[in-house]
PDB file of C-alpha atoms and ligand atoms in Angstrom:
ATOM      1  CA  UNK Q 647     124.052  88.123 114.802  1.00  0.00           C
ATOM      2  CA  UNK Q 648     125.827  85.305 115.176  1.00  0.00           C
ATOM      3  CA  UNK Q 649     123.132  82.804 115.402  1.00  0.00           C
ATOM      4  CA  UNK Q 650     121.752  84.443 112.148  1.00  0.00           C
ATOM      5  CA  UNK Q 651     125.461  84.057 109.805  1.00  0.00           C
ATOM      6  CA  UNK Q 652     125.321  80.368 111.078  1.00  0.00           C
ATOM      7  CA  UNK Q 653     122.189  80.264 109.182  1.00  0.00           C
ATOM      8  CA  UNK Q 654     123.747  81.963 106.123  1.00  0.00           C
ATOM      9  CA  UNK Q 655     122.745  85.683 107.020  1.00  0.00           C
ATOM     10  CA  UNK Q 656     125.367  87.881 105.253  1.00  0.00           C
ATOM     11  CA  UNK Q 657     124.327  91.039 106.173  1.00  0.00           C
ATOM     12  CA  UNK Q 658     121.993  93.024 108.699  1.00  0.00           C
ATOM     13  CA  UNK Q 659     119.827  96.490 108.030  1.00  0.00           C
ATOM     14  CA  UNK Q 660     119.143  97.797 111.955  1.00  0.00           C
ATOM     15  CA  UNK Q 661     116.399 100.280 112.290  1.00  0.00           C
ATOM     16  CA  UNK Q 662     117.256 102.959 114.915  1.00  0.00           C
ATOM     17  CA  UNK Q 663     114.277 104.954 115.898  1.00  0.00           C
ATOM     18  CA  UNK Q 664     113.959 108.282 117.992  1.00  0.00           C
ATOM     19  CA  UNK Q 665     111.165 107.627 120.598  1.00  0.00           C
ATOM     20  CA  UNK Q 666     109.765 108.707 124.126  1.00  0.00           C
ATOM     21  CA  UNK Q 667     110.966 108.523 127.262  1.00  0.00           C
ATOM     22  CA  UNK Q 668     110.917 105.298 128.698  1.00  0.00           C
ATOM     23  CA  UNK Q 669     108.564 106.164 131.702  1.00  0.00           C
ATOM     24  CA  UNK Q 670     108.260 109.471 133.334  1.00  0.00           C
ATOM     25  CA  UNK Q 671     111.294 109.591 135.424  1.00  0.00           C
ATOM     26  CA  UNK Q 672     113.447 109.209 131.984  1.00  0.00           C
ATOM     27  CA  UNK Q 673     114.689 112.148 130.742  1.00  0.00           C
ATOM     28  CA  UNK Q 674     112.735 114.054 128.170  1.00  0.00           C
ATOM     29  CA  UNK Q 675     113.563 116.514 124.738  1.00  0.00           C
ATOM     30  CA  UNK Q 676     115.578 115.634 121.793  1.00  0.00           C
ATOM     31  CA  UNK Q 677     118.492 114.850 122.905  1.00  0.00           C
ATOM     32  CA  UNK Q 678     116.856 111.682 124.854  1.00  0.00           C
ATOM     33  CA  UNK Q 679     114.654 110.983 122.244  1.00  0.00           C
ATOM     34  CA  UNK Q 680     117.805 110.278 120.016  1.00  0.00           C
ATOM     35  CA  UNK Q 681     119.455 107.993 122.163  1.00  0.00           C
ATOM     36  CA  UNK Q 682     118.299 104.261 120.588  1.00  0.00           C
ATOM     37  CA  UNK Q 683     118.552 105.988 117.469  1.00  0.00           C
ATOM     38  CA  UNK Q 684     122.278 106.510 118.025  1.00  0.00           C
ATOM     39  CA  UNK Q 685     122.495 103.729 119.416  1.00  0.00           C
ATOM     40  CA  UNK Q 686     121.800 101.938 116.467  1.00  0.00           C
ATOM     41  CA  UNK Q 687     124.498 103.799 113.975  1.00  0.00           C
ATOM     42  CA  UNK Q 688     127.098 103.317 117.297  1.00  0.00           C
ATOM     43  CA  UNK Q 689     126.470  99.500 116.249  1.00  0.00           C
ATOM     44  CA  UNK Q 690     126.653  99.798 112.922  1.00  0.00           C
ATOM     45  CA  UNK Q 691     130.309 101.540 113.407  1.00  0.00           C
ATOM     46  CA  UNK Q 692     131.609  99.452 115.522  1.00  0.00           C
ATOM     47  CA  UNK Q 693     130.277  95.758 114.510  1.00  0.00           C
ATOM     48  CA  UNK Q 694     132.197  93.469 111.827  1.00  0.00           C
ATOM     49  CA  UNK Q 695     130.994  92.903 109.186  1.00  0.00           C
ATOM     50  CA  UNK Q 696     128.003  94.267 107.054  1.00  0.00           C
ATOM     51  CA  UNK Q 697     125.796  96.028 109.049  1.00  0.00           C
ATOM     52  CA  UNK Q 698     123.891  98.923 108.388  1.00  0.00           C
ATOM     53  CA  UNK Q 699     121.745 101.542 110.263  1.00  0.00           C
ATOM     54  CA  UNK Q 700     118.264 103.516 109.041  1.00  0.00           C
ATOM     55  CA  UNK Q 701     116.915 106.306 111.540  1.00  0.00           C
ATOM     56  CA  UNK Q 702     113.716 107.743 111.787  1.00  0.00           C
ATOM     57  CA  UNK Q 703     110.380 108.143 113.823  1.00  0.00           C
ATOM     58  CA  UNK Q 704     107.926 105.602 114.110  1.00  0.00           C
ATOM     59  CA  UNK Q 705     104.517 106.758 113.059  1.00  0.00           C
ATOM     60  CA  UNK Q 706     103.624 105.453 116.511  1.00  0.00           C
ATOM     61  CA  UNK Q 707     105.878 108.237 118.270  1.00  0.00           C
ATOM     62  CA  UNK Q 708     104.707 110.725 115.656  1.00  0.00           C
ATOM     63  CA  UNK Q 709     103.303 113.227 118.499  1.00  0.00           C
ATOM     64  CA  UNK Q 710     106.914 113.656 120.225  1.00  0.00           C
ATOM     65  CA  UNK Q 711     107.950 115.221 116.687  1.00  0.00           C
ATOM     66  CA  UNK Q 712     109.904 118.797 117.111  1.00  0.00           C
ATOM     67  CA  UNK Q 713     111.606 121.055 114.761  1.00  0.00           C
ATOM     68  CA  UNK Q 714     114.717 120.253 117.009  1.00  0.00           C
ATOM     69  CA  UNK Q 715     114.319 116.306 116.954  1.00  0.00           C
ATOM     70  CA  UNK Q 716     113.876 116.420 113.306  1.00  0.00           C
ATOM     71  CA  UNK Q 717     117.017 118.704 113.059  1.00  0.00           C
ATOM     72  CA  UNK Q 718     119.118 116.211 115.217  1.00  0.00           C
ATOM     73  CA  UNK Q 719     117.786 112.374 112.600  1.00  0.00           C
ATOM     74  CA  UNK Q 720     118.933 115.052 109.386  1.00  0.00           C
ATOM     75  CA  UNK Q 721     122.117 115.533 111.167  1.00  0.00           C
ATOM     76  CA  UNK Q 722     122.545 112.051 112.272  1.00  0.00           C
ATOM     77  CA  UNK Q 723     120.620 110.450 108.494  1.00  0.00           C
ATOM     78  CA  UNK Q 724     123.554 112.154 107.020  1.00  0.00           C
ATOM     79  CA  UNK Q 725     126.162 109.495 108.416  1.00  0.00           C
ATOM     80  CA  UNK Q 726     127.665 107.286 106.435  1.00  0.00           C
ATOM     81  CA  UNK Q 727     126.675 103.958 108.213  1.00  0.00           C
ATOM     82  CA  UNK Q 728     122.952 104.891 107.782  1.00  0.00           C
ATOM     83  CA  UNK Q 729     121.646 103.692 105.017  1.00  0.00           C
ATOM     84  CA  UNK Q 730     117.906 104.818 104.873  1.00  0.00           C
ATOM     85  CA  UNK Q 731     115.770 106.968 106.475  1.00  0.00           C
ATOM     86  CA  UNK Q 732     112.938 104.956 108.898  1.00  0.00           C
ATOM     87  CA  UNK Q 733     110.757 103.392 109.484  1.00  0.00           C
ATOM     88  CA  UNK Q 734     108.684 106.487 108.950  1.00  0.00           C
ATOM     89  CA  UNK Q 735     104.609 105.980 107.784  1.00  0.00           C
ATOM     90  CA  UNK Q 736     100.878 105.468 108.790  1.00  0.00           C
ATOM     91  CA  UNK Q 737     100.085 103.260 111.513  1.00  0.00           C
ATOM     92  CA  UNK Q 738      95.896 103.730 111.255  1.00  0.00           C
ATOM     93  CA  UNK Q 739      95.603 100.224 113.843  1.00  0.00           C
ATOM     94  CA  UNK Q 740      97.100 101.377 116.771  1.00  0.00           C
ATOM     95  CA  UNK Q 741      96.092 105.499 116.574  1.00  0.00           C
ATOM     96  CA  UNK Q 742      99.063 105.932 119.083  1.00  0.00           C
ATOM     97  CA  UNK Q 743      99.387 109.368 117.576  1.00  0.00           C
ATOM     98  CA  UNK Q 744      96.711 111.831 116.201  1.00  0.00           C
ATOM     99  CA  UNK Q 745      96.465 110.767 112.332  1.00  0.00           C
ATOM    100  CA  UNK Q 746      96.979 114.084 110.915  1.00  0.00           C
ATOM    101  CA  UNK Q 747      99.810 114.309 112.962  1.00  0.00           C
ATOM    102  CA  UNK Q 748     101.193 111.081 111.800  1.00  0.00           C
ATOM    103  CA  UNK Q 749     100.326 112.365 107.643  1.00  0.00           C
ATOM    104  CA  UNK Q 750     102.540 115.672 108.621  1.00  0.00           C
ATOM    105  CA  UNK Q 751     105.312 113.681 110.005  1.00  0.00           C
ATOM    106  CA  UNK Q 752     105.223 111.734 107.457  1.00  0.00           C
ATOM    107  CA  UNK Q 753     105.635 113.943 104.883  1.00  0.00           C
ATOM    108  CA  UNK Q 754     108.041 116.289 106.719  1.00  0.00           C
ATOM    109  CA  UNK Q 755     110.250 113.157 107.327  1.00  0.00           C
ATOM    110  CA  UNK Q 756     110.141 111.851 103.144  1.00  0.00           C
ATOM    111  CA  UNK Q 757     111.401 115.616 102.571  1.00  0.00           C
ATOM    112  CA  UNK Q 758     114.411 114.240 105.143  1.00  0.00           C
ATOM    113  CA  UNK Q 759     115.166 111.745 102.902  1.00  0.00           C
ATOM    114  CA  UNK Q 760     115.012 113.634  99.892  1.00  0.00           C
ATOM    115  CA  UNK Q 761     117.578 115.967 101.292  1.00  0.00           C
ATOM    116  CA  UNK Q 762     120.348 113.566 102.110  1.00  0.00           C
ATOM    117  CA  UNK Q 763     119.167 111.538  99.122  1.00  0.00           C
ATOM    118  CA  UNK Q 764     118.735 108.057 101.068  1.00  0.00           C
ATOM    119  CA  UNK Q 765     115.922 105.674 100.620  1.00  0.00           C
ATOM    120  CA  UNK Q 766     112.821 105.380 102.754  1.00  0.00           C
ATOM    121  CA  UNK Q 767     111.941 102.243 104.654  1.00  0.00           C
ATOM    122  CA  UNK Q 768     107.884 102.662 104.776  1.00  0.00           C
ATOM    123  CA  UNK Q 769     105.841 100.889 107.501  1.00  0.00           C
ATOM    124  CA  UNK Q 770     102.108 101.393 106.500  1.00  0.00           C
ATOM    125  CA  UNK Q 771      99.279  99.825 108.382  1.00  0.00           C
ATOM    126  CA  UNK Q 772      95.721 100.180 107.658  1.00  0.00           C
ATOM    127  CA  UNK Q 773      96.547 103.514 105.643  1.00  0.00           C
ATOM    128  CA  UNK Q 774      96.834 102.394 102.464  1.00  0.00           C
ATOM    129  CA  UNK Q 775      95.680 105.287 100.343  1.00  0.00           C
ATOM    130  CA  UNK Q 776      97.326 107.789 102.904  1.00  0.00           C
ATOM    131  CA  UNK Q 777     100.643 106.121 102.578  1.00  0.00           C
ATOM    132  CA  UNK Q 778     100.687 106.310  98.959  1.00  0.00           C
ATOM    133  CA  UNK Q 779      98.926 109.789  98.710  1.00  0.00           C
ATOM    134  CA  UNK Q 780     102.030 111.289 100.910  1.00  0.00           C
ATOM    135  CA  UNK Q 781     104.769 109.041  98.644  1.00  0.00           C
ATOM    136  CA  UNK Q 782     103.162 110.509  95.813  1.00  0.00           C
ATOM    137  CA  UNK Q 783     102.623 114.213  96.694  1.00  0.00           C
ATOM    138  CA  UNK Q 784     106.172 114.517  98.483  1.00  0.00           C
ATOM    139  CA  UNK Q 785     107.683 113.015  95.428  1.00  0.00           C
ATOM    140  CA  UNK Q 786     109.173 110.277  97.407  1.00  0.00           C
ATOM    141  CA  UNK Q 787     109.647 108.665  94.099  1.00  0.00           C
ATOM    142  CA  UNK Q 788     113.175 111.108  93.862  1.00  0.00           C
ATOM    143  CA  UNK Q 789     114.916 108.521  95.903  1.00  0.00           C
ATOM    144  CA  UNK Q 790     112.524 105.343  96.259  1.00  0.00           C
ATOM    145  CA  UNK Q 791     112.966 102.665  99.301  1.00  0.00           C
ATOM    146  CA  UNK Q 792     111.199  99.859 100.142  1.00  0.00           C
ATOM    147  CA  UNK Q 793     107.455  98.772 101.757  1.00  0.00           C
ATOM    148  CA  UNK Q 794     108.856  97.060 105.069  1.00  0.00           C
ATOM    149  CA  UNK Q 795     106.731  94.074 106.668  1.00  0.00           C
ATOM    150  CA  UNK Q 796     104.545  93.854 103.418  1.00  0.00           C
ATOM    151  CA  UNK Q 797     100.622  93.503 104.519  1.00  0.00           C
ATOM    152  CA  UNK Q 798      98.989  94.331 101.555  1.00  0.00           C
ATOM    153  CA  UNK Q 799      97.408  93.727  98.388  1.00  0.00           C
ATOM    154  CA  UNK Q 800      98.709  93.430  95.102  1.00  0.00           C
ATOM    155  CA  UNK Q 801      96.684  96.681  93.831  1.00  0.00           C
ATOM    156  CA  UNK Q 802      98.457  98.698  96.729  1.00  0.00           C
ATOM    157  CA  UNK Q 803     102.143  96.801  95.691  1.00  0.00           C
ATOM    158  CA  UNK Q 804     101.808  97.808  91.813  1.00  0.00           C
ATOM    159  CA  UNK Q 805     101.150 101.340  92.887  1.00  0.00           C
ATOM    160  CA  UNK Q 806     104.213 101.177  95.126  1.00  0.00           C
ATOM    161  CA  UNK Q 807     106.284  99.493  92.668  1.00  0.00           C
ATOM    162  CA  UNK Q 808     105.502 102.343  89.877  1.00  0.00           C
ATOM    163  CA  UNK Q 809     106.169 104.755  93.138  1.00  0.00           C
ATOM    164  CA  UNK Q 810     110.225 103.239  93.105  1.00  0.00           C
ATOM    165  CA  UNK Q 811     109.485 101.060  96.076  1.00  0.00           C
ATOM    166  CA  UNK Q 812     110.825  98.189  96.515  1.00  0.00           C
ATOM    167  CA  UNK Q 813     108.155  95.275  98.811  1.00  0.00           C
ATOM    168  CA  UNK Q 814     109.992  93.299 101.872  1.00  0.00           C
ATOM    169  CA  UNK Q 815     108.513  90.388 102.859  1.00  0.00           C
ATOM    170  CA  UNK Q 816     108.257  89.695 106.799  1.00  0.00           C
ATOM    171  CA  UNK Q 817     106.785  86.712 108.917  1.00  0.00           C
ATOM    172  CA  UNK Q 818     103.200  87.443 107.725  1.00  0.00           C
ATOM    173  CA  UNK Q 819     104.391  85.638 104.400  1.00  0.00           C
ATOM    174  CA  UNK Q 820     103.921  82.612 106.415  1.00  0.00           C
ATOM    175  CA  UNK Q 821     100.971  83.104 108.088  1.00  0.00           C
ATOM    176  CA  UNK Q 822      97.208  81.596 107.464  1.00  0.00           C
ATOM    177  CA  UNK Q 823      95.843  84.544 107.529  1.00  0.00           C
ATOM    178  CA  UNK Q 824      97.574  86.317 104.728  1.00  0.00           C
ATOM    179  CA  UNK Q 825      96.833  85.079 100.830  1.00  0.00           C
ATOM    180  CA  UNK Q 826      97.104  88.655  99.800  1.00  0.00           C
ATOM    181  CA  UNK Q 827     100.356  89.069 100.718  1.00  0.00           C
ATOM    182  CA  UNK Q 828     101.671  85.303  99.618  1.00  0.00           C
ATOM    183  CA  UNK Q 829     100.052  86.421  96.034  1.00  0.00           C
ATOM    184  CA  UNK Q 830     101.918  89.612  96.222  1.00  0.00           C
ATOM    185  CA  UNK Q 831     104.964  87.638  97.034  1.00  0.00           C
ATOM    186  CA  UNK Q 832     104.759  84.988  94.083  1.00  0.00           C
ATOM    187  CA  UNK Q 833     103.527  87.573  91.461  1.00  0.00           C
ATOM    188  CA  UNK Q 834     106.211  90.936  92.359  1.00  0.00           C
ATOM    189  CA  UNK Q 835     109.473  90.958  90.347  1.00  0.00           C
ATOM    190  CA  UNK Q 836     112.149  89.190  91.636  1.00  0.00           C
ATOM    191  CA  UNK Q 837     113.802  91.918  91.102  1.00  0.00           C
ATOM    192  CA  UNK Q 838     111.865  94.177  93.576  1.00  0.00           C
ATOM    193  CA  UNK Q 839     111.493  91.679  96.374  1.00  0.00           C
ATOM    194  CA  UNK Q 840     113.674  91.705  99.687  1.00  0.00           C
ATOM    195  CA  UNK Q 841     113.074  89.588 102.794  1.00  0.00           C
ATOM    196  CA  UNK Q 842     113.290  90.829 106.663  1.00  0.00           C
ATOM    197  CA  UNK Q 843     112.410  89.880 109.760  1.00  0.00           C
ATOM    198  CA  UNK Q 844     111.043  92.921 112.235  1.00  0.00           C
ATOM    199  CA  UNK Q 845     112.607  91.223 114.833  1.00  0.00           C
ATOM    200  CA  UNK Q 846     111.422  91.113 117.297  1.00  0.00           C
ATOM    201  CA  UNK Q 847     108.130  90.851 116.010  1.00  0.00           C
ATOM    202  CA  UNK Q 848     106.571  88.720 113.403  1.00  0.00           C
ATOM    203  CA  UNK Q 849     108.127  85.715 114.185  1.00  0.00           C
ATOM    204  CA  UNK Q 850     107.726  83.097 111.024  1.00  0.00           C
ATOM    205  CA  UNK Q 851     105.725  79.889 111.120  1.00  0.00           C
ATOM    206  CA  UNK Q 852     107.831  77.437 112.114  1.00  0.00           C
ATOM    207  CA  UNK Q 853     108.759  79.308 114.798  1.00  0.00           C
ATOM    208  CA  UNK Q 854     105.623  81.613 115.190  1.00  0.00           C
ATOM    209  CA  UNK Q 855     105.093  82.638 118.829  1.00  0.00           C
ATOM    210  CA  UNK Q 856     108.824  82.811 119.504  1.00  0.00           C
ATOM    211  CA  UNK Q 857     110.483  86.266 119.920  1.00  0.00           C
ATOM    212  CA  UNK Q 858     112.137  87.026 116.160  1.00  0.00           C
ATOM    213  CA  UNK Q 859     115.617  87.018 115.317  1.00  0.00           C
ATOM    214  CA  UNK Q 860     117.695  87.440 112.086  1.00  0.00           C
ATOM    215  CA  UNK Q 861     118.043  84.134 111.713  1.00  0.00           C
ATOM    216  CA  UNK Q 862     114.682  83.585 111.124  1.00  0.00           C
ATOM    217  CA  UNK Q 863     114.687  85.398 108.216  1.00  0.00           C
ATOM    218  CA  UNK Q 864     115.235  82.219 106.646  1.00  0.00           C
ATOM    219  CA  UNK Q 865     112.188  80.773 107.019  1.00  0.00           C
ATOM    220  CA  UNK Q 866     110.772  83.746 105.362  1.00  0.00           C
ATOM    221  CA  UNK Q 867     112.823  83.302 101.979  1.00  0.00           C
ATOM    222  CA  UNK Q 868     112.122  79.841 101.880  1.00  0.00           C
ATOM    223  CA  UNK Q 869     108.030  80.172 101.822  1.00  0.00           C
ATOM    224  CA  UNK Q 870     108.790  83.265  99.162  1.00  0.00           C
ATOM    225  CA  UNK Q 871     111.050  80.827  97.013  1.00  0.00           C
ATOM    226  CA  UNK Q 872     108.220  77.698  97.425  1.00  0.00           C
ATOM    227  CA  UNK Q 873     105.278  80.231  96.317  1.00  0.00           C
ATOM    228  CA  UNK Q 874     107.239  81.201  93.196  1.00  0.00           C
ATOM    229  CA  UNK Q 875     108.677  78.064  92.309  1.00  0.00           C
ATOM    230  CA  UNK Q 876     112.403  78.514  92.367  1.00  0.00           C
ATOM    231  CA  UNK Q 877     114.992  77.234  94.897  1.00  0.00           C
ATOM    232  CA  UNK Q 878     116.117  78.901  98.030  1.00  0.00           C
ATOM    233  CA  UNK Q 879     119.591  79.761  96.519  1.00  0.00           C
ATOM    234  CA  UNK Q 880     118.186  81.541  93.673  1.00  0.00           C
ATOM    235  CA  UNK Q 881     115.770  84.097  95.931  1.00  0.00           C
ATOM    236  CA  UNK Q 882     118.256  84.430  98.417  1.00  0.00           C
ATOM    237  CA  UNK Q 883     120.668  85.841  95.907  1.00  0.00           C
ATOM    238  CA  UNK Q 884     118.111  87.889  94.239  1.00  0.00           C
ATOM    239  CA  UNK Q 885     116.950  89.614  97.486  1.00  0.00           C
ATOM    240  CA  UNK Q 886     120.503  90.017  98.701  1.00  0.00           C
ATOM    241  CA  UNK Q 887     121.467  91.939  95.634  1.00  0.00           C
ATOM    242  CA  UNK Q 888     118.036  94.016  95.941  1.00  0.00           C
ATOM    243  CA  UNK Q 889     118.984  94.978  99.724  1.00  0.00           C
ATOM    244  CA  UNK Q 890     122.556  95.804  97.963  1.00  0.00           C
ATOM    245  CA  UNK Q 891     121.259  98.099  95.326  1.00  0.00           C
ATOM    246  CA  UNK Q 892     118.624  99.312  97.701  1.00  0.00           C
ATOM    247  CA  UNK Q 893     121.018 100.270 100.513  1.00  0.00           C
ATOM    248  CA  UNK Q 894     124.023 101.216  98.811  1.00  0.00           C
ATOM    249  CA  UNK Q 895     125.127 103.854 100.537  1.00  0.00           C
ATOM    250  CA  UNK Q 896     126.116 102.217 103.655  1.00  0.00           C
ATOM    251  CA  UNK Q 897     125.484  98.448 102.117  1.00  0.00           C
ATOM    252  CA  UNK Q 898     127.722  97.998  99.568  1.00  0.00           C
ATOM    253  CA  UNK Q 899     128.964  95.018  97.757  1.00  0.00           C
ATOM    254  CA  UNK Q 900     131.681  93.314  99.189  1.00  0.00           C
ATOM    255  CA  UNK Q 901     134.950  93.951  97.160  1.00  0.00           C
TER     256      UNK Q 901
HETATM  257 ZN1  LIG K1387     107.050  98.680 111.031  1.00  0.00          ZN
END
């Protein structure tokens, strides 16, 4: 955190997810499962500054879903440092849970988030028509969010955007192998365009193949600011006061 407000970072959005037991001598159930999750909002408490906490269950970790566990993130989503509900989705690449499990967690988690009225943070991989069929049928739309780690086309983004999602550009802006997403990133509303790093993934070229941090995240802004033609300043102002209207509940302005 530090390293990342030397490089102008002003504020931080920590994703807390409920997962598995770390290996099979780790304690098991809900409780366990909540642990980095509350973790996470602990942080959020405690640190200085602007930092905010979303909770939720990665479509990976789908399959350790219970009635209890989803009991304990409404309970804990409810808190006033957490500002969204996720990262909750589709991951279709990896298959590390049953897909039709992943499409009912899914769902039953945007119905979370409709109940404590907080905005989703989406992670979609090679789903695309999934994702947006659940958004759409489980009227995600009532209290919008954003696409995190944007990795798709600009079809899928002007569904999303009409859907009340917001797209956040990761590392992958700055990759070779991703014109769909730079086009996405030059042709969106600057209005409905945030930045993030997935730390500690998706590192950004120039520093691709290190392990992410925040303070890469400004690498990121500056290829989104040199692909639509405006200086750094001006996107970095325009995403911060997305991620402020976007989070709001536990993000506010600073007064
Ligand atoms: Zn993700």
């Amino acid at each position: 955190m530090e390293r990342a407000r030397a490089a102008g970072v002003v504020g931080f959005v920590v994703v807390g997810l409920a997962g598995p037991p770390a290996d099979a001598a780790a304690p098991s159930g809900a409780e366990a499962a909540m642990v980095p999750a509350r973790f996470v909002v602990d942080l959020a408490r405690r640190a200085a500054g602007r930092v905010a906490a979303c909770v939720g269950l990665h479509p990976h970790d789908a399959r350790i879903w219970t009635e209890r566990l989803h009991e304990e993130l409404r309970r804990l989503a409810t808190e006033p440092e957490v500002a969204a509900v996720g990262e909750i989705g589709l991951d279709y690449h990896y298959d590390h849970s049953p897909r039709e499990t992943q499409r009912e967690v899914f769902a039953r988690l945007v119905g979370l988030a409709r109940e404590v009225r907080k905005p989703l943070v989406v992670h979609t991989r090679s789903a695309p028509e999934d994702t947006l069929a659940v958004l759409e049928r489980e009227r995600a739309r009532d209290v919008g969010g954003i696409i995190h780690c944007f990795s798709e086309d600009r079809a899928f983004a002007s569904r999303a955007l009409d859907l009340g999602f917001d797209l956040s550009m990761s590392g992958i802006v700055t990759f070779k192998s991703a014109p769909a997403v730079r086009d996405v990133a030059a042709w969106a509303p600057l209005d409905r365009l945030l930045v993030e790093t997935d730390s500690p993934y998706l590192a950004p070229v120039p520093v691709r193949g290190h392990t992410c941090e925040p303070a890469h995240v400004v690498h990121t802004a500056r290829r989104v600011a040199e692909l639509r033609g405006i200086p750094l300043e001006e996107l970095a102002a325009a995403t911060l006061a997305n991620t402020e209207r976007r989070f709001a509940k536990a993000f506010p302005r600073p007064t």
